[in-house]
Coordinates of N, CA and C in Angstrom, one line a residue:
X1 N -11.5 -8.9 22.0 CA -11.6 -9.4 20.6 C -10.6 -8.6 19.7
X2 N -9.8 -9.3 18.9 CA -8.9 -8.7 18.0 C -9.6 -8.0 16.9
X3 N -8.9 -7.1 16.3 CA -9.5 -6.3 15.1 C -9.8 -7.3 14.0
X4 N -8.8 -8.3 13.8 CA -9.0 -9.2 12.7 C -10.2 -10.1 12.9
X5 N -10.5 -10.4 14.1 CA -11.7 -11.3 14.4 C -13.0 -10.4 14.2
X6 N -13.0 -9.2 14.6 CA -14.1 -8.3 14.3 C -14.3 -8.1 12.9
X7 N -13.2 -7.9 12.2 CA -13.3 -7.7 10.7 C -13.9 -8.9 10.0
X8 N -13.5 -10.1 10.5 CA -14.1 -11.3 9.9 C -15.6 -11.4 10.2
X9 N -16.0 -11.0 11.4 CA -17.4 -11.0 11.7 C -18.2 -10.1 10.8
X10 N -17.7 -8.9 10.6 CA -18.3 -8.0 9.7 C -18.4 -8.6 8.3
X11 N -17.3 -9.2 7.9 CA -17.3 -9.8 6.6 C -18.4 -10.9 6.4
X12 N -18.5 -11.7 7.4 CA -19.5 -12.8 7.4 C -20.9 -12.2 7.3
X13 N -21.1 -11.2 8.0 CA -22.5 -10.6 8.0 C -22.8 -10.0 6.6
X14 N -21.8 -9.3 6.0 CA -22.1 -8.8 4.7 C -22.1 -9.8 3.6
X15 N -21.2 -10.8 3.6 CA -21.1 -11.8 2.6 C -22.3 -12.7 2.7
X16 N -22.9 -12.9 3.9 CA -24.1 -13.7 4.1 C -25.3 -13.1 3.4
X17 N -25.3 -11.8 3.2 CA -26.4 -11.2 2.5 C -26.6 -11.7 1.0
X18 N -25.5 -12.3 0.5 CA -25.6 -12.9 -0.8 C -26.5 -14.1 -0.8
X19 N -26.7 -14.7 0.4 CA -27.7 -15.8 0.5 C -29.0 -15.3 0.8
X20 N -29.1 -14.4 1.8 CA -30.4 -13.9 2.3 C -31.1 -12.9 1.3
X21 N -30.3 -12.2 0.6 CA -30.8 -11.2 -0.4 C -30.2 -11.5 -1.8
X22 N -30.3 -12.8 -2.2 CA -29.7 -13.3 -3.4 C -30.1 -12.5 -4.7
X23 N -31.3 -11.9 -4.6 CA -31.8 -11.2 -5.8 C -30.9 -10.0 -6.1
X24 N -30.2 -9.5 -5.2 CA -29.3 -8.4 -5.4 C -27.9 -8.8 -5.9
X25 N -27.6 -10.1 -5.9 CA -26.3 -10.6 -6.3 C -25.8 -10.1 -7.7
X26 N -26.7 -10.1 -8.7 CA -26.3 -9.6 -10.1 C -25.9 -8.2 -10.0
X27 N -26.6 -7.3 -9.2 CA -26.2 -5.9 -9.1 C -24.9 -5.8 -8.4
X28 N -24.7 -6.6 -7.4 CA -23.4 -6.5 -6.7 C -22.2 -7.0 -7.6
X29 N -22.5 -8.0 -8.4 CA -21.4 -8.4 -9.4 C -21.1 -7.3 -10.3
X30 N -22.1 -6.5 -10.8 CA -21.8 -5.4 -11.7 C -21.0 -4.3 -11.0
X31 N -21.4 -4.0 -9.7 CA -20.6 -3.0 -9.0 C -19.2 -3.5 -8.7
X32 N -19.0 -4.7 -8.4 CA -17.7 -5.2 -8.0 C -16.8 -5.4 -9.2
X33 N -17.3 -5.7 -10.4 CA -16.5 -6.0 -11.5 C -16.4 -4.9 -12.6
X34 N -17.5 -4.2 -12.7 CA -17.6 -3.3 -13.9 C -17.8 -1.8 -13.6
X35 N -18.2 -1.4 -12.3 CA -18.5 -0.1 -12.0 C -17.3 0.8 -12.1
X36 N -16.1 0.3 -11.9 CA -14.9 1.1 -11.9 C -14.7 1.7 -13.3
X37 N -15.2 1.1 -14.3 CA -15.1 1.6 -15.7 C -15.9 3.0 -15.8
X38 N -16.9 3.1 -15.0 CA -17.6 4.4 -15.1 C -16.7 5.5 -14.7
X39 N -15.8 5.3 -13.7 CA -14.9 6.3 -13.3 C -13.9 6.6 -14.5
X40 N -13.5 5.6 -15.2 CA -12.6 5.9 -16.3 C -13.2 6.7 -17.4
X41 N -14.5 6.4 -17.7 CA -15.2 7.1 -18.7 C -15.5 8.6 -18.2
X42 N -15.8 8.7 -16.9 CA -16.0 10.0 -16.3 C -14.8 10.9 -16.4
X43 N -13.6 10.4 -16.1 CA -12.4 11.1 -16.2 C -12.1 11.6 -17.7
X44 N -12.4 10.7 -18.6 CA -12.2 11.1 -20.0 C -13.2 12.2 -20.5
X45 N -14.4 12.0 -20.0 CA -15.5 13.1 -20.4 C -15.1 14.4 -19.8
X46 N -14.7 14.4 -18.5 CA -14.4 15.7 -17.8 C -13.2 16.3 -18.6
X47 N -12.2 15.5 -18.9 CA -11.0 16.1 -19.6 C -11.4 16.7 -20.9
X48 N -12.2 16.0 -21.7 CA -12.5 16.5 -23.1 C -13.6 17.6 -23.1
X49 N -14.1 18.0 -22.0 CA -15.0 19.2 -22.0 C -14.2 20.4 -22.2
X50 N -12.9 20.3 -22.1 CA -11.9 21.4 -22.4 C -12.1 22.6 -21.5
X51 N -12.6 22.4 -20.2 CA -12.6 23.4 -19.3 C -11.3 23.3 -18.4
X52 N -10.6 24.5 -18.2 CA -9.3 24.4 -17.6 C -9.5 23.9 -16.2
X53 N -10.5 24.3 -15.4 CA -10.6 23.8 -14.0 C -10.9 22.3 -14.0
X54 N -11.7 21.8 -14.9 CA -11.9 20.4 -15.0 C -10.7 19.6 -15.4
X55 N -9.9 20.2 -16.2 CA -8.6 19.5 -16.6 C -7.7 19.5 -15.4
X56 N -7.7 20.5 -14.6 CA -6.9 20.5 -13.4 C -7.4 19.4 -12.4
X57 N -8.7 19.3 -12.4 CA -9.3 18.3 -11.5 C -8.9 16.9 -11.9
X58 N -9.0 16.6 -13.2 CA -8.6 15.3 -13.8 C -7.1 15.0 -13.5
X59 N -6.3 16.0 -13.8 CA -4.9 15.9 -13.5 C -4.6 15.6 -12.1
X60 N -5.2 16.2 -11.2 CA -5.1 15.9 -9.7 C -5.5 14.5 -9.4
X61 N -6.6 14.1 -10.0 CA -7.2 12.8 -9.7 C -6.2 11.7 -10.2
X62 N -5.6 11.9 -11.3 CA -4.7 10.9 -11.9 C -3.4 10.8 -11.1
X63 N -2.9 12.0 -10.7 CA -1.7 12.0 -9.8 C -2.0 11.4 -8.5
X64 N -3.1 11.7 -7.9 CA -3.5 11.2 -6.6 C -3.6 9.6 -6.7
X65 N -4.3 9.2 -7.8 CA -4.4 7.7 -7.9 C -3.1 7.0 -8.1
X66 N -2.2 7.6 -8.8 CA -0.8 7.0 -9.0 C -0.1 6.9 -7.6
X67 N -0.2 8.0 -6.8 CA 0.4 8.0 -5.5 C -0.2 6.9 -4.6
X68 N -1.5 6.9 -4.6 CA -2.3 6.0 -3.7 C -2.0 4.6 -4.0
X69 N -2.1 4.3 -5.3 CA -1.9 2.9 -5.8 C -0.4 2.4 -5.5
X70 N 0.5 3.4 -5.6 CA 1.9 3.0 -5.3 C 2.0 2.6 -3.8
X71 N 1.4 3.4 -3.0 CA 1.3 3.1 -1.6 C 0.7 1.8 -1.3
X72 N -0.4 1.5 -2.0 CA -1.1 0.2 -1.9 C -0.1 -1.0 -2.2
X73 N 0.7 -0.8 -3.3 CA 1.6 -1.9 -3.6 C 2.6 -2.1 -2.5
X74 N 3.1 -1.1 -1.9 CA 4.1 -1.2 -0.8 C 3.5 -1.9 0.4
X75 N 2.2 -1.4 0.7 CA 1.5 -2.0 1.9 C 1.2 -3.5 1.7
X76 N 0.7 -3.8 0.5 CA 0.4 -5.2 0.1 C 1.6 -6.1 0.2
X77 N 2.8 -5.5 -0.1 CA 4.0 -6.3 -0.1 C 4.5 -6.6 1.3
X78 N 4.5 -5.5 2.1 CA 5.1 -5.6 3.5 C 4.0 -6.1 4.5
X79 N 2.8 -5.9 4.3 CA 1.7 -6.4 5.2 C 0.7 -7.3 4.4
X80 N 1.3 -8.4 3.9 CA 0.4 -9.2 3.0 C -0.7 -9.9 3.8
X81 N -1.9 -9.8 3.1 CA -3.1 -10.5 3.7 C -3.8 -11.3 2.6
X82 N -4.1 -12.5 2.9 CA -4.8 -13.4 2.0 C -6.2 -12.9 1.8
X83 N -6.8 -13.2 0.6 CA -8.1 -12.9 0.3 C -9.1 -13.8 1.2
X84 N -10.3 -13.3 1.5 CA -11.2 -14.1 2.3 C -11.4 -15.5 1.8
X85 N -11.5 -15.7 0.5 CA -11.8 -17.0 -0.1 C -10.6 -18.0 0.0
X86 N -9.4 -17.4 0.4 CA -8.2 -18.3 0.5 C -8.2 -19.0 1.8
X87 N -8.6 -18.3 2.9 CA -8.5 -18.8 4.2 C -9.9 -19.2 4.9
X88 N -11.0 -18.9 4.2 CA -12.3 -19.2 4.7 C -13.2 -19.7 3.7
X89 N -14.3 -20.3 4.1 CA -15.3 -20.8 3.2 C -16.3 -19.6 3.0
X90 N -16.4 -19.0 1.8 CA -17.2 -17.8 1.6 C -18.1 -18.0 0.4
X91 N -19.0 -17.1 0.2 CA -19.8 -17.0 -1.0 C -19.1 -16.1 -1.9
X92 N -18.3 -16.7 -2.9 CA -17.6 -15.9 -3.8 C -18.3 -15.8 -5.1
X93 N -18.8 -14.6 -5.4 CA -19.6 -14.3 -6.6 C -18.9 -13.9 -7.8
X94 N -17.6 -13.5 -7.7 CA -16.9 -13.1 -8.9 C -15.5 -13.8 -8.8
X95 N -14.9 -14.1 -10.0 CA -13.6 -14.7 -10.0 C -12.5 -13.6 -9.6
X96 N -11.5 -14.1 -8.9 CA -10.4 -13.2 -8.6 C -9.2 -13.9 -8.3
X97 N -8.0 -13.5 -8.7 CA -6.7 -14.2 -8.3 C -6.5 -14.1 -6.8
X98 N -5.8 -15.0 -6.3 CA -5.5 -15.1 -4.9 C -4.3 -14.2 -4.5
X99 N -4.4 -12.9 -4.8 CA -3.3 -12.0 -4.5 C -3.6 -11.2 -3.2
X100 N -2.8 -10.2 -2.9 CA -3.0 -9.4 -1.7 C -4.4 -8.8 -1.6
X101 N -4.9 -8.9 -0.4 CA -6.3 -8.4 -0.2 C -6.3 -7.0 0.4
X102 N -5.2 -6.7 1.2 CA -5.2 -5.4 1.9 C -4.1 -4.5 1.3
X103 N -4.4 -3.3 1.0 CA -5.8 -2.7 0.9 C -6.4 -2.9 -0.4
X104 N -7.7 -2.5 -0.6 CA -8.4 -2.7 -1.8 C -8.0 -1.7 -2.9
X105 N -7.5 -2.1 -4.0 CA -7.1 -1.2 -5.1 C -8.4 -0.6 -5.7
X106 N -9.5 -1.4 -5.8 CA -10.7 -0.9 -6.3 C -11.2 0.3 -5.5
X107 N -11.2 0.1 -4.2 CA -11.6 1.2 -3.3 C -10.7 2.4 -3.4
X108 N -9.4 2.1 -3.5 CA -8.5 3.2 -3.7 C -8.8 4.0 -4.9
X109 N -8.8 3.4 -6.0 CA -9.1 4.0 -7.3 C -10.4 4.8 -7.3
X110 N -11.5 4.2 -6.9 CA -12.8 4.8 -6.9 C -12.8 6.0 -5.9
X111 N -12.3 5.9 -4.7 CA -12.4 7.0 -3.8 C -11.4 8.1 -4.1
X112 N -10.3 7.8 -4.7 CA -9.4 8.8 -5.1 C -10.0 9.7 -6.2
X113 N -10.6 9.2 -7.2 CA -11.2 9.9 -8.3 C -12.4 10.7 -7.7
X114 N -13.3 10.0 -7.0 CA -14.5 10.6 -6.4 C -14.2 11.8 -5.5
X115 N -13.2 11.6 -4.7 CA -12.8 12.7 -3.8 C -12.2 13.9 -4.6
X116 N -11.4 13.6 -5.6 CA -10.9 14.7 -6.4 C -11.9 15.5 -7.1
X117 N -13.0 14.8 -7.5 CA -14.1 15.5 -8.1 C -14.9 16.3 -7.1
X118 N -15.1 15.7 -5.9 CA -15.8 16.4 -4.8 C -15.1 17.7 -4.4
X119 N -13.8 17.7 -4.4 CA -13.1 18.9 -4.0 C -13.3 20.1 -5.0
X120 N -13.7 19.7 -6.2 CA -13.9 20.8 -7.2 C -15.4 21.0 -7.5
X121 N -16.2 19.9 -7.4 CA -17.6 20.0 -7.8 C -18.4 19.2 -6.7
X122 N -18.9 19.9 -5.7 CA -19.5 19.2 -4.5 C -20.6 18.3 -4.9
X123 N -21.6 18.8 -5.6 CA -22.8 18.0 -5.9 C -22.5 16.7 -6.7
X124 N -21.8 16.9 -7.8 CA -21.4 15.7 -8.6 C -20.5 14.8 -7.8
X125 N -19.6 15.4 -7.0 CA -18.6 14.6 -6.2 C -19.3 13.7 -5.2
X126 N -20.4 14.2 -4.7 CA -21.2 13.4 -3.7 C -21.7 12.1 -4.4
X127 N -22.2 12.3 -5.6 CA -22.7 11.1 -6.4 C -21.6 10.1 -6.6
X128 N -20.4 10.7 -7.0 CA -19.3 9.8 -7.3 C -18.8 9.1 -6.0
X129 N -18.8 9.8 -4.9 CA -18.5 9.1 -3.6 C -19.5 8.0 -3.3
X130 N -20.7 8.2 -3.5 CA -21.7 7.2 -3.3 C -21.5 6.0 -4.2
X131 N -21.1 6.2 -5.4 CA -20.8 5.1 -6.3 C -19.5 4.4 -5.8
X132 N -18.6 5.1 -5.3 CA -17.3 4.5 -4.8 C -17.7 3.6 -3.6
X133 N -18.6 4.1 -2.7 CA -19.0 3.3 -1.6 C -19.7 2.1 -2.0
X134 N -20.5 2.1 -3.0 CA -21.2 0.9 -3.5 C -20.2 -0.1 -4.1
X135 N -19.1 0.4 -4.7 CA -18.1 -0.5 -5.2 C -17.4 -1.2 -4.0
X136 N -17.0 -0.4 -3.0 CA -16.3 -0.9 -1.9 C -17.2 -2.0 -1.2
X137 N -18.5 -1.7 -0.9 CA -19.4 -2.6 -0.3 C -19.5 -3.9 -1.1
X138 N -19.7 -3.7 -2.4 CA -19.9 -4.9 -3.2 C -18.7 -5.9 -3.2
X139 N -17.5 -5.3 -3.0 CA -16.3 -6.2 -3.0 C -16.3 -7.1 -1.8
X140 N -16.9 -6.6 -0.7 CA -17.1 -7.5 0.5 C -18.2 -8.5 0.2
X141 N -19.3 -8.0 -0.3 CA -20.5 -8.8 -0.6 C -20.1 -10.0 -1.4
X142 N -19.3 -9.7 -2.5 CA -19.0 -10.8 -3.4 C -17.8 -11.7 -2.9
X143 N -17.3 -11.4 -1.8 CA -16.4 -12.4 -1.1 C -14.9 -12.2 -1.5
X144 N -14.5 -11.0 -2.0 CA -13.1 -10.9 -2.4 C -12.3 -9.9 -1.6
X145 N -13.0 -9.3 -0.6 CA -12.3 -8.4 0.3 C -13.0 -8.4 1.7
X146 N -12.2 -8.1 2.7 CA -12.7 -7.9 4.1 C -13.1 -6.4 4.2
X147 N -14.0 -6.1 5.1 CA -14.4 -4.7 5.3 C -13.2 -3.8 5.5
X148 N -12.2 -4.2 6.3 CA -11.1 -3.3 6.6 C -10.2 -3.1 5.3
X149 N -10.3 -4.0 4.4 CA -9.5 -3.8 3.1 C -10.1 -2.6 2.4
X150 N -11.4 -2.5 2.3 CA -12.0 -1.4 1.5 C -12.0 -0.1 2.3
X151 N -12.2 -0.2 3.6 CA -12.1 1.0 4.5 C -10.7 1.6 4.4
X152 N -9.7 0.8 4.4 CA -8.3 1.3 4.3 C -8.1 1.8 2.9
X153 N -8.6 1.1 1.9 CA -8.4 1.6 0.5 C -9.1 3.0 0.3
X154 N -10.4 3.1 0.9 CA -11.1 4.3 0.7 C -10.3 5.5 1.5
X155 N -9.8 5.2 2.6 CA -9.1 6.2 3.4 C -7.8 6.6 2.7
X156 N -7.1 5.7 2.1 CA -5.9 6.0 1.4 C -6.2 6.9 0.2
X157 N -7.3 6.5 -0.5 CA -7.7 7.3 -1.7 C -8.1 8.7 -1.4
X158 N -8.8 8.9 -0.3 CA -9.3 10.2 0.1 C -8.1 11.0 0.6
X159 N -7.3 10.4 1.4 CA -6.1 11.2 1.9 C -5.2 11.7 0.7
X160 N -5.0 10.8 -0.2 CA -4.1 11.1 -1.4 C -4.7 12.3 -2.2
X161 N -6.0 12.2 -2.4 CA -6.7 13.3 -3.2 C -6.6 14.6 -2.4
X162 N -6.9 14.6 -1.1 CA -6.8 15.8 -0.3 C -5.4 16.4 -0.3
X163 N -4.4 15.5 -0.1 CA -3.0 15.9 0.0 C -2.6 16.6 -1.3
X164 N -2.9 16.0 -2.4 CA -2.5 16.5 -3.8 C -3.2 17.8 -4.0
X165 N -4.5 17.9 -3.7 CA -5.2 19.1 -3.9 C -4.6 20.3 -3.0
X166 N -4.3 20.0 -1.8 CA -3.7 21.0 -0.9 C -2.3 21.4 -1.5
X167 N -1.6 20.5 -2.0 CA -0.3 20.8 -2.6 C -0.5 21.9 -3.7
X168 N -1.4 21.7 -4.6 CA -1.6 22.7 -5.7 C -2.3 23.9 -5.2
X169 N -3.0 23.9 -4.1 CA -3.7 25.1 -3.5 C -2.6 26.0 -2.8
X170 N -1.7 25.3 -2.1 CA -0.8 26.1 -1.3 C 0.6 26.4 -2.0
X171 N 1.0 25.6 -2.9 CA 2.3 25.8 -3.6 C 2.1 26.5 -4.9
X172 N 2.5 27.7 -5.0 CA 2.4 28.4 -6.3 C 3.2 27.8 -7.4
X173 N 4.4 27.3 -7.0 CA 5.2 26.6 -8.0 C 4.6 25.4 -8.6
X174 N 4.0 24.5 -7.7 CA 3.4 23.3 -8.1 C 2.2 23.6 -9.1
X175 N 1.4 24.6 -8.7 CA 0.2 25.0 -9.5 C 0.6 25.5 -10.8
X176 N 1.7 26.4 -10.9 CA 2.2 26.9 -12.2 C 2.7 25.8 -13.0
X177 N 3.4 24.8 -12.4 CA 3.9 23.7 -13.2 C 2.8 22.9 -13.8
X178 N 1.7 22.6 -13.0 CA 0.5 21.9 -13.5 C -0.1 22.7 -14.7
X179 N -0.3 24.0 -14.5 CA -0.9 24.8 -15.5 C -0.1 24.8 -16.8
X180 N 1.2 24.8 -16.6 CA 2.1 24.8 -17.8 C 2.0 23.5 -18.6
X181 N 1.9 22.4 -17.8 CA 1.8 21.1 -18.5 C 0.4 21.1 -19.3
X182 N -0.6 21.5 -18.6 CA -1.9 21.5 -19.3 C -1.9 22.5 -20.5
X183 N -1.3 23.6 -20.3 CA -1.2 24.6 -21.5 C -0.4 24.0 -22.6
X184 N 0.6 23.3 -22.3 CA 1.4 22.7 -23.4 C 0.6 21.6 -24.1
X185 N -0.1 20.8 -23.3 CA -1.0 19.8 -23.9 C -2.0 20.5 -24.8
X186 N -2.6 21.5 -24.3 CA -3.7 22.2 -25.1 C -3.2 22.8 -26.4
X187 N -1.9 23.3 -26.3 CA -1.3 23.9 -27.5 C -1.1 22.8 -28.6
X188 N -0.7 21.6 -28.2 CA -0.6 20.5 -29.1 C -1.9 20.0 -29.6
X189 N -2.9 19.9 -28.7 CA -4.2 19.4 -29.0 C -4.9 20.3 -30.0
X190 N -4.7 21.7 -29.8 CA -5.4 22.6 -30.7 C -4.9 22.5 -32.2
X191 N -3.7 22.0 -32.3 CA -3.1 21.8 -33.7 C -3.6 20.5 -34.3
X192 N -3.9 19.6 -33.4 CA -4.3 18.2 -33.9 C -5.8 18.1 -34.0
X193 N -6.5 18.7 -33.0 CA -7.9 18.4 -32.9 C -8.6 19.7 -32.6
X194 N -9.4 20.2 -33.5 CA -10.2 21.5 -33.3 C -11.3 21.2 -32.4
X195 N -11.9 22.3 -31.8 CA -13.0 22.1 -30.9 C -14.2 21.6 -31.7
X196 N -14.4 22.0 -32.9 CA -15.5 21.6 -33.8 C -15.4 20.1 -34.0
X197 N -14.2 19.6 -34.3 CA -14.0 18.2 -34.5 C -14.3 17.4 -33.3
X198 N -13.8 17.9 -32.1 CA -14.1 17.2 -30.9 C -15.5 17.1 -30.5
X199 N -16.3 18.2 -30.8 CA -17.7 18.2 -30.5 C -18.4 17.2 -31.4
X200 N -18.0 17.1 -32.7 CA -18.6 16.2 -33.6 C -18.3 14.7 -33.2
X201 N -17.1 14.5 -32.7 CA -16.7 13.1 -32.3 C -17.5 12.7 -31.1
X202 N -17.6 13.6 -30.1 CA -18.3 13.3 -28.8 C -19.8 13.1 -29.0
X203 N -20.4 13.7 -30.1 CA -21.8 13.6 -30.3 C -22.2 12.5 -31.2
X204 N -21.2 11.8 -31.8 CA -21.5 10.7 -32.7 C -22.0 9.5 -31.9

């Protein structure tokens, strides 16, 4: 049996859950369409805690995501794969353009950020990784990705996060460059936005 045939079988089994466990469909729609915004909010909150380590973590996650999503664009261009709903009859629970299916950008973004957090903060990172897994699974459930799309996306995201983290851990020059950029930003921020103002803004 070819991998593509096995992948489609897995897809059918998961997508069929939308019929057999239809009560969960609203939750899956939320995970598939909106849960990614939790990651964006999380990155902003971590950044504005103004802890140096957490700012390094956020910087690594954004750099990793940029690299991973660039790789995704290249892969999608040279190894184009139609969405499941383009070539099969599926239970499609969310609207989506008929663009490249492989790999999943949602999975890439979620797993990149989650893994970057895990590398710095194990307990919190585990929760973020579980949320990323829920997003990936929901994308198959709702009929817009095959299982291998999200598995590949998750793998790319994790590898990018680990590679970038290792770069800054092993390269003194790269680490100093990152610290200098953060220090420059903080020097500008301190003139524009005091800690007191920031705390008042975040607590409103």
